[in-house]
mmCIF file of C-alpha atoms in Angstrom:
data_model
loop_
_atom_site.group_PDB
_atom_site.id
_atom_site.type_symbol
_atom_site.label_atom_id
_atom_site.label_comp_id
_atom_site.label_asym_id
_atom_site.label_seq_id
_atom_site.Cartn_x
_atom_site.Cartn_y
_atom_site.Cartn_z
ATOM 1 C CA UNK A 1 -11.907 3.700 -9.941
ATOM 2 C CA UNK A 2 -8.388 2.212 -11.006
ATOM 3 C CA UNK A 3 -7.038 -0.768 -9.719
ATOM 4 C CA UNK A 4 -3.661 -1.808 -8.497
ATOM 5 C CA UNK A 5 -3.338 -5.448 -9.266
ATOM 6 C CA UNK A 6 -0.369 -6.950 -7.785
ATOM 7 C CA UNK A 7 -0.061 -10.863 -6.830
ATOM 8 C CA UNK A 8 -1.015 -11.845 -3.048
ATOM 9 C CA UNK A 9 2.349 -13.385 -2.394
ATOM 10 C CA UNK A 10 5.687 -14.049 -2.728
ATOM 11 C CA UNK A 11 8.738 -15.988 -2.345
ATOM 12 C CA UNK A 12 12.194 -16.089 -2.611
ATOM 13 C CA UNK A 13 15.752 -17.506 -0.555
ATOM 14 C CA UNK A 14 18.347 -15.836 0.751
ATOM 15 C CA UNK A 15 20.547 -14.051 -1.892
ATOM 16 C CA UNK A 16 18.647 -14.510 -5.009
ATOM 17 C CA UNK A 17 16.261 -11.357 -6.244
ATOM 18 C CA UNK A 18 12.786 -10.807 -5.626
ATOM 19 C CA UNK A 19 9.796 -9.806 -8.040
ATOM 20 C CA UNK A 20 7.254 -8.064 -6.579
ATOM 21 C CA UNK A 21 5.038 -6.267 -9.478
ATOM 22 C CA UNK A 22 2.227 -4.160 -9.663
ATOM 23 C CA UNK A 23 0.232 -3.230 -12.694
ATOM 24 C CA UNK A 24 -2.269 -0.957 -13.948
ATOM 25 C CA UNK A 25 -4.187 0.321 -16.817
ATOM 26 C CA UNK A 26 -1.957 2.508 -18.579
ATOM 27 C CA UNK A 27 0.305 2.924 -15.481
ATOM 28 C CA UNK A 28 3.411 3.430 -17.257
ATOM 29 C CA UNK A 29 1.683 7.021 -17.278
ATOM 30 C CA UNK A 30 1.250 7.483 -13.591
ATOM 31 C CA UNK A 31 4.384 8.141 -11.403
ATOM 32 C CA UNK A 32 4.716 4.602 -8.950
ATOM 33 C CA UNK A 33 5.137 4.387 -4.836
ATOM 34 C CA UNK A 34 6.293 1.539 -3.118
ATOM 35 C CA UNK A 35 6.095 0.785 0.299
ATOM 36 C CA UNK A 36 7.447 -1.903 2.827
ATOM 37 C CA UNK A 37 5.742 -2.393 5.793
ATOM 38 C CA UNK A 38 6.274 -5.208 8.575
ATOM 39 C CA UNK A 39 4.001 -7.266 10.978
ATOM 40 C CA UNK A 40 2.745 -4.048 13.431
ATOM 41 C CA UNK A 41 4.053 -1.033 11.994
ATOM 42 C CA UNK A 42 3.917 1.419 9.741
ATOM 43 C CA UNK A 43 4.121 1.211 6.315
ATOM 44 C CA UNK A 44 7.986 2.450 5.009
ATOM 45 C CA UNK A 45 8.402 4.427 1.875
ATOM 46 C CA UNK A 46 11.306 2.493 0.073
ATOM 47 C CA UNK A 47 10.925 3.787 -3.938
ATOM 48 C CA UNK A 48 8.818 6.337 -5.370
ATOM 49 C CA UNK A 49 8.605 8.475 -8.778
ATOM 50 C CA UNK A 50 8.988 4.759 -10.191
ATOM 51 C CA UNK A 51 12.417 4.259 -9.247
ATOM 52 C CA UNK A 52 14.481 6.748 -6.276
ATOM 53 C CA UNK A 53 15.271 5.760 -2.738
ATOM 54 C CA UNK A 54 14.934 7.753 -0.052
ATOM 55 C CA UNK A 55 17.556 8.355 2.007
ATOM 56 C CA UNK A 56 18.518 5.542 4.136
ATOM 57 C CA UNK A 57 16.593 3.300 1.123
ATOM 58 C CA UNK A 58 19.851 0.351 0.776
ATOM 59 C CA UNK A 59 20.230 0.217 -3.133
ATOM 60 C CA UNK A 60 19.288 -3.841 -3.425
ATOM 61 C CA UNK A 61 15.677 -1.716 -4.027
ATOM 62 C CA UNK A 62 15.387 -0.637 -6.523
ATOM 63 C CA UNK A 63 11.844 0.291 -8.776
ATOM 64 C CA UNK A 64 10.776 -0.323 -12.826
ATOM 65 C CA UNK A 65 8.063 0.495 -14.943
ATOM 66 C CA UNK A 66 7.817 -1.164 -18.129
ATOM 67 C CA UNK A 67 4.533 -1.268 -19.761
ATOM 68 C CA UNK A 68 1.415 -1.332 -17.744
ATOM 69 C CA UNK A 69 3.619 -2.651 -15.036
ATOM 70 C CA UNK A 70 6.024 -1.154 -12.545
ATOM 71 C CA UNK A 71 7.720 -3.573 -10.686
ATOM 72 C CA UNK A 72 9.886 -3.988 -7.093
ATOM 73 C CA UNK A 73 13.045 -5.179 -7.467
ATOM 74 C CA UNK A 74 14.753 -6.548 -4.558
ATOM 75 C CA UNK A 75 18.625 -8.475 -4.946
ATOM 76 C CA UNK A 76 20.380 -10.262 -2.990
ATOM 77 C CA UNK A 77 16.672 -10.417 -0.397
ATOM 78 C CA UNK A 78 17.083 -11.035 3.000
ATOM 79 C CA UNK A 79 15.373 -12.544 6.054
ATOM 80 C CA UNK A 80 14.897 -8.781 7.490
ATOM 81 C CA UNK A 81 13.251 -7.871 3.663
ATOM 82 C CA UNK A 82 10.447 -10.240 4.434
ATOM 83 C CA UNK A 83 7.071 -7.458 4.818
ATOM 84 C CA UNK A 84 4.298 -6.958 3.422
ATOM 85 C CA UNK A 85 5.503 -4.572 -0.217
ATOM 86 C CA UNK A 86 2.170 -2.103 -1.585
ATOM 87 C CA UNK A 87 2.265 -0.333 -4.796
ATOM 88 C CA UNK A 88 1.002 2.747 -5.284
ATOM 89 C CA UNK A 89 -0.392 6.628 -7.165
ATOM 90 C CA UNK A 90 -2.095 8.912 -7.279
ATOM 91 C CA UNK A 91 -5.221 8.856 -10.111
ATOM 92 C CA UNK A 92 -5.160 12.129 -12.055
ATOM 93 C CA UNK A 93 -9.377 11.596 -12.948
ATOM 94 C CA UNK A 94 -10.512 11.364 -9.368
ATOM 95 C CA UNK A 95 -7.771 12.783 -7.926
ATOM 96 C CA UNK A 96 -8.017 10.018 -5.509
ATOM 97 C CA UNK A 97 -4.948 7.835 -3.925
ATOM 98 C CA UNK A 98 -4.500 4.205 -4.994
ATOM 99 C CA UNK A 99 -2.877 1.569 -3.317
ATOM 100 C CA UNK A 100 -2.069 -2.273 -5.154
ATOM 101 C CA UNK A 101 -3.917 -4.847 -2.547
ATOM 102 C CA UNK A 102 0.147 -6.010 -1.668
ATOM 103 C CA UNK A 103 2.254 -7.995 -2.076
ATOM 104 C CA UNK A 104 3.611 -10.928 1.814
ATOM 105 C CA UNK A 105 6.947 -11.810 0.567
ATOM 106 C CA UNK A 106 8.691 -14.612 2.299
ATOM 107 C CA UNK A 107 11.872 -15.463 2.606
ATOM 108 C CA UNK A 108 12.214 -19.432 2.721
ATOM 109 C CA UNK B 1 13.348 14.349 13.384
ATOM 110 C CA UNK B 2 9.776 13.904 11.902
ATOM 111 C CA UNK B 3 7.649 12.474 13.890
ATOM 112 C CA UNK B 4 4.068 11.929 13.418
ATOM 113 C CA UNK B 5 1.324 10.737 16.587
ATOM 114 C CA UNK B 6 -1.432 9.302 16.221
ATOM 115 C CA UNK B 7 -4.600 9.599 19.098
ATOM 116 C CA UNK B 8 -7.973 8.716 19.510
ATOM 117 C CA UNK B 9 -8.287 5.938 18.407
ATOM 118 C CA UNK B 10 -11.059 3.616 20.511
ATOM 119 C CA UNK B 11 -14.202 1.512 20.604
ATOM 120 C CA UNK B 12 -17.093 3.012 19.307
ATOM 121 C CA UNK B 13 -21.225 1.915 18.250
ATOM 122 C CA UNK B 14 -21.988 2.047 15.177
ATOM 123 C CA UNK B 15 -23.681 5.289 14.011
ATOM 124 C CA UNK B 16 -20.994 7.070 16.590
ATOM 125 C CA UNK B 17 -18.699 9.319 16.332
ATOM 126 C CA UNK B 18 -14.509 9.605 16.315
ATOM 127 C CA UNK B 19 -12.274 12.837 16.012
ATOM 128 C CA UNK B 20 -9.099 11.001 15.799
ATOM 129 C CA UNK B 21 -5.248 13.579 16.332
ATOM 130 C CA UNK B 22 -2.243 13.341 14.531
ATOM 131 C CA UNK B 23 0.395 15.470 15.814
ATOM 132 C CA UNK B 24 4.032 16.417 13.960
ATOM 133 C CA UNK B 25 7.714 17.885 15.115
ATOM 134 C CA UNK B 26 10.641 17.422 13.389
ATOM 135 C CA UNK B 27 9.464 19.568 10.227
ATOM 136 C CA UNK B 28 7.783 23.222 9.361
ATOM 137 C CA UNK B 29 3.609 21.096 9.288
ATOM 138 C CA UNK B 30 2.187 24.307 7.526
ATOM 139 C CA UNK B 31 4.368 23.509 4.282
ATOM 140 C CA UNK B 32 3.182 19.753 3.967
ATOM 141 C CA UNK B 33 0.208 18.735 2.188
ATOM 142 C CA UNK B 34 -1.057 15.212 4.754
ATOM 143 C CA UNK B 35 -3.559 12.791 5.114
ATOM 144 C CA UNK B 36 -4.864 9.544 6.637
ATOM 145 C CA UNK B 37 -4.887 5.955 4.791
ATOM 146 C CA UNK B 38 -6.210 3.269 7.409
ATOM 147 C CA UNK B 39 -5.769 -0.909 7.470
ATOM 148 C CA UNK B 40 -8.485 -2.973 8.475
ATOM 149 C CA UNK B 41 -6.877 -5.855 10.523
ATOM 150 C CA UNK B 42 -5.292 -7.986 8.444
ATOM 151 C CA UNK B 43 -6.012 -6.166 5.002
ATOM 152 C CA UNK B 44 -4.039 -3.454 2.599
ATOM 153 C CA UNK B 45 -4.068 0.078 2.382
ATOM 154 C CA UNK B 46 -7.043 2.046 1.775
ATOM 155 C CA UNK B 47 -6.870 6.151 1.113
ATOM 156 C CA UNK B 48 -8.822 7.856 3.201
ATOM 157 C CA UNK B 49 -8.514 11.392 3.202
ATOM 158 C CA UNK B 50 -5.788 14.236 2.458
ATOM 159 C CA UNK B 51 -5.156 18.247 3.401
ATOM 160 C CA UNK B 52 -3.736 20.493 1.927
ATOM 161 C CA UNK B 53 -0.931 22.883 3.135
ATOM 162 C CA UNK B 54 -3.411 25.828 3.780
ATOM 163 C CA UNK B 55 -6.960 23.801 3.995
ATOM 164 C CA UNK B 56 -7.476 25.020 0.632
ATOM 165 C CA UNK B 57 -8.411 22.200 -0.407
ATOM 166 C CA UNK B 58 -9.532 18.699 0.779
ATOM 167 C CA UNK B 59 -10.962 15.475 -1.050
ATOM 168 C CA UNK B 60 -11.872 12.154 0.534
ATOM 169 C CA UNK B 61 -12.553 8.051 -0.763
ATOM 170 C CA UNK B 62 -15.681 6.850 -1.793
ATOM 171 C CA UNK B 63 -16.331 4.703 0.918
ATOM 172 C CA UNK B 64 -15.647 8.454 3.873
ATOM 173 C CA UNK B 65 -17.073 11.468 1.677
ATOM 174 C CA UNK B 66 -20.020 12.793 3.156
ATOM 175 C CA UNK B 67 -19.264 11.540 6.953
ATOM 176 C CA UNK B 68 -15.554 11.720 7.844
ATOM 177 C CA UNK B 69 -13.934 16.095 8.070
ATOM 178 C CA UNK B 70 -10.852 16.590 7.708
ATOM 179 C CA UNK B 71 -8.834 19.432 9.177
ATOM 180 C CA UNK B 72 -5.322 20.896 10.587
ATOM 181 C CA UNK B 73 -4.116 23.496 12.781
ATOM 182 C CA UNK B 74 -1.463 24.846 11.089
ATOM 183 C CA UNK B 75 -0.515 26.492 14.568
ATOM 184 C CA UNK B 76 -1.157 23.765 16.858
ATOM 185 C CA UNK B 77 1.128 21.879 14.370
ATOM 186 C CA UNK B 78 -1.884 19.488 14.445
ATOM 187 C CA UNK B 79 -3.640 16.754 11.741
ATOM 188 C CA UNK B 80 -7.572 15.568 12.696
ATOM 189 C CA UNK B 81 -9.896 13.153 11.076
ATOM 190 C CA UNK B 82 -13.000 13.521 12.563
ATOM 191 C CA UNK B 83 -15.363 10.266 11.494
ATOM 192 C CA UNK B 84 -19.654 10.213 11.818
ATOM 193 C CA UNK B 85 -21.833 7.844 11.620
ATOM 194 C CA UNK B 86 -19.211 5.149 11.920
ATOM 195 C CA UNK B 87 -19.974 1.593 11.516
ATOM 196 C CA UNK B 88 -18.302 -1.956 11.551
ATOM 197 C CA UNK B 89 -16.088 -1.118 7.543
ATOM 198 C CA UNK B 90 -14.418 1.746 9.106
ATOM 199 C CA UNK B 91 -12.877 -0.280 11.677
ATOM 200 C CA UNK B 92 -8.915 -0.077 11.301
ATOM 201 C CA UNK B 93 -5.831 1.527 12.360
ATOM 202 C CA UNK B 94 -5.078 4.807 11.208
ATOM 203 C CA UNK B 95 -2.437 6.144 10.215
ATOM 204 C CA UNK B 96 -1.593 9.924 9.149
ATOM 205 C CA UNK B 97 0.995 9.762 7.261
ATOM 206 C CA UNK B 98 3.016 13.310 5.519
ATOM 207 C CA UNK B 99 2.838 14.165 1.466
ATOM 208 C CA UNK B 100 6.413 13.903 -0.279
ATOM 209 C CA UNK B 101 5.855 16.819 -2.148
ATOM 210 C CA UNK B 102 5.679 16.563 -5.737
ATOM 211 C CA UNK B 103 5.107 13.422 -5.839
ATOM 212 C CA UNK B 104 2.478 12.524 -4.922
ATOM 213 C CA UNK B 105 4.307 10.089 -1.447
ATOM 214 C CA UNK B 106 4.083 9.071 1.829
ATOM 215 C CA UNK B 107 7.286 9.857 3.043
ATOM 216 C CA UNK B 108 6.726 9.533 6.952
ATOM 217 C CA UNK B 109 3.711 7.804 8.448
ATOM 218 C CA UNK B 110 2.438 7.987 12.500
ATOM 219 C CA UNK B 111 2.405 4.503 14.707
ATOM 220 C CA UNK B 112 -1.408 4.450 14.206
ATOM 221 C CA UNK B 113 -4.179 4.406 15.904
ATOM 222 C CA UNK B 114 -6.763 1.832 16.166
ATOM 223 C CA UNK B 115 -10.784 2.327 15.668
ATOM 224 C CA UNK B 116 -13.148 -0.241 16.462
ATOM 225 C CA UNK B 117 -16.653 -0.010 15.261
ATOM 226 C CA UNK B 118 -18.744 -2.270 17.014
ATOM 227 C CA UNK B 119 -22.168 -3.188 19.056
#
């Protein structure tokens, strides 16, 4: 089955840039989506189709892909950006949805 | 606005059954694929199942195939998950979510309902 690999944790100081990666075999051929989840709350879609943002999501959050890695970049990090971030793709081979293991973002 | 409200969670013994419901409002329910996603305590997200807008197509994660059944009632704007032969590892918060048309992602989620499988 298809596997997405994320670092368990990322730490960044306020005002700096956070980079969260998501690795997967041939991920360049797949559409990657990102979710933010705050403690005790449901996930929120923050980036879809590699780099598009739903309405209401600030431009500070952006998505990109290069080679076998997708990246969620959060610029000018704020305390409210703390939480867990998950990448997700659809595996056409199995017609299954796949999530990465999640990355906990800590704002120092 | 779009709202998804899950219900039906609770404590069930191993081997038991439970039916989850998700009531939708604020959008044309019959136009959208829907999905169930779960999250075990302290763990990450795990996709469970999805169903097409007309119920003509469903699919399941390997971990639940043969034990769980997804269904929907478009007239009632409701999504369901019938769970049987429950195991301890099925303990999780179960979220229903709306499929973002054309993008295989999920743009609206419910608040979740907790299922605990324990003797």
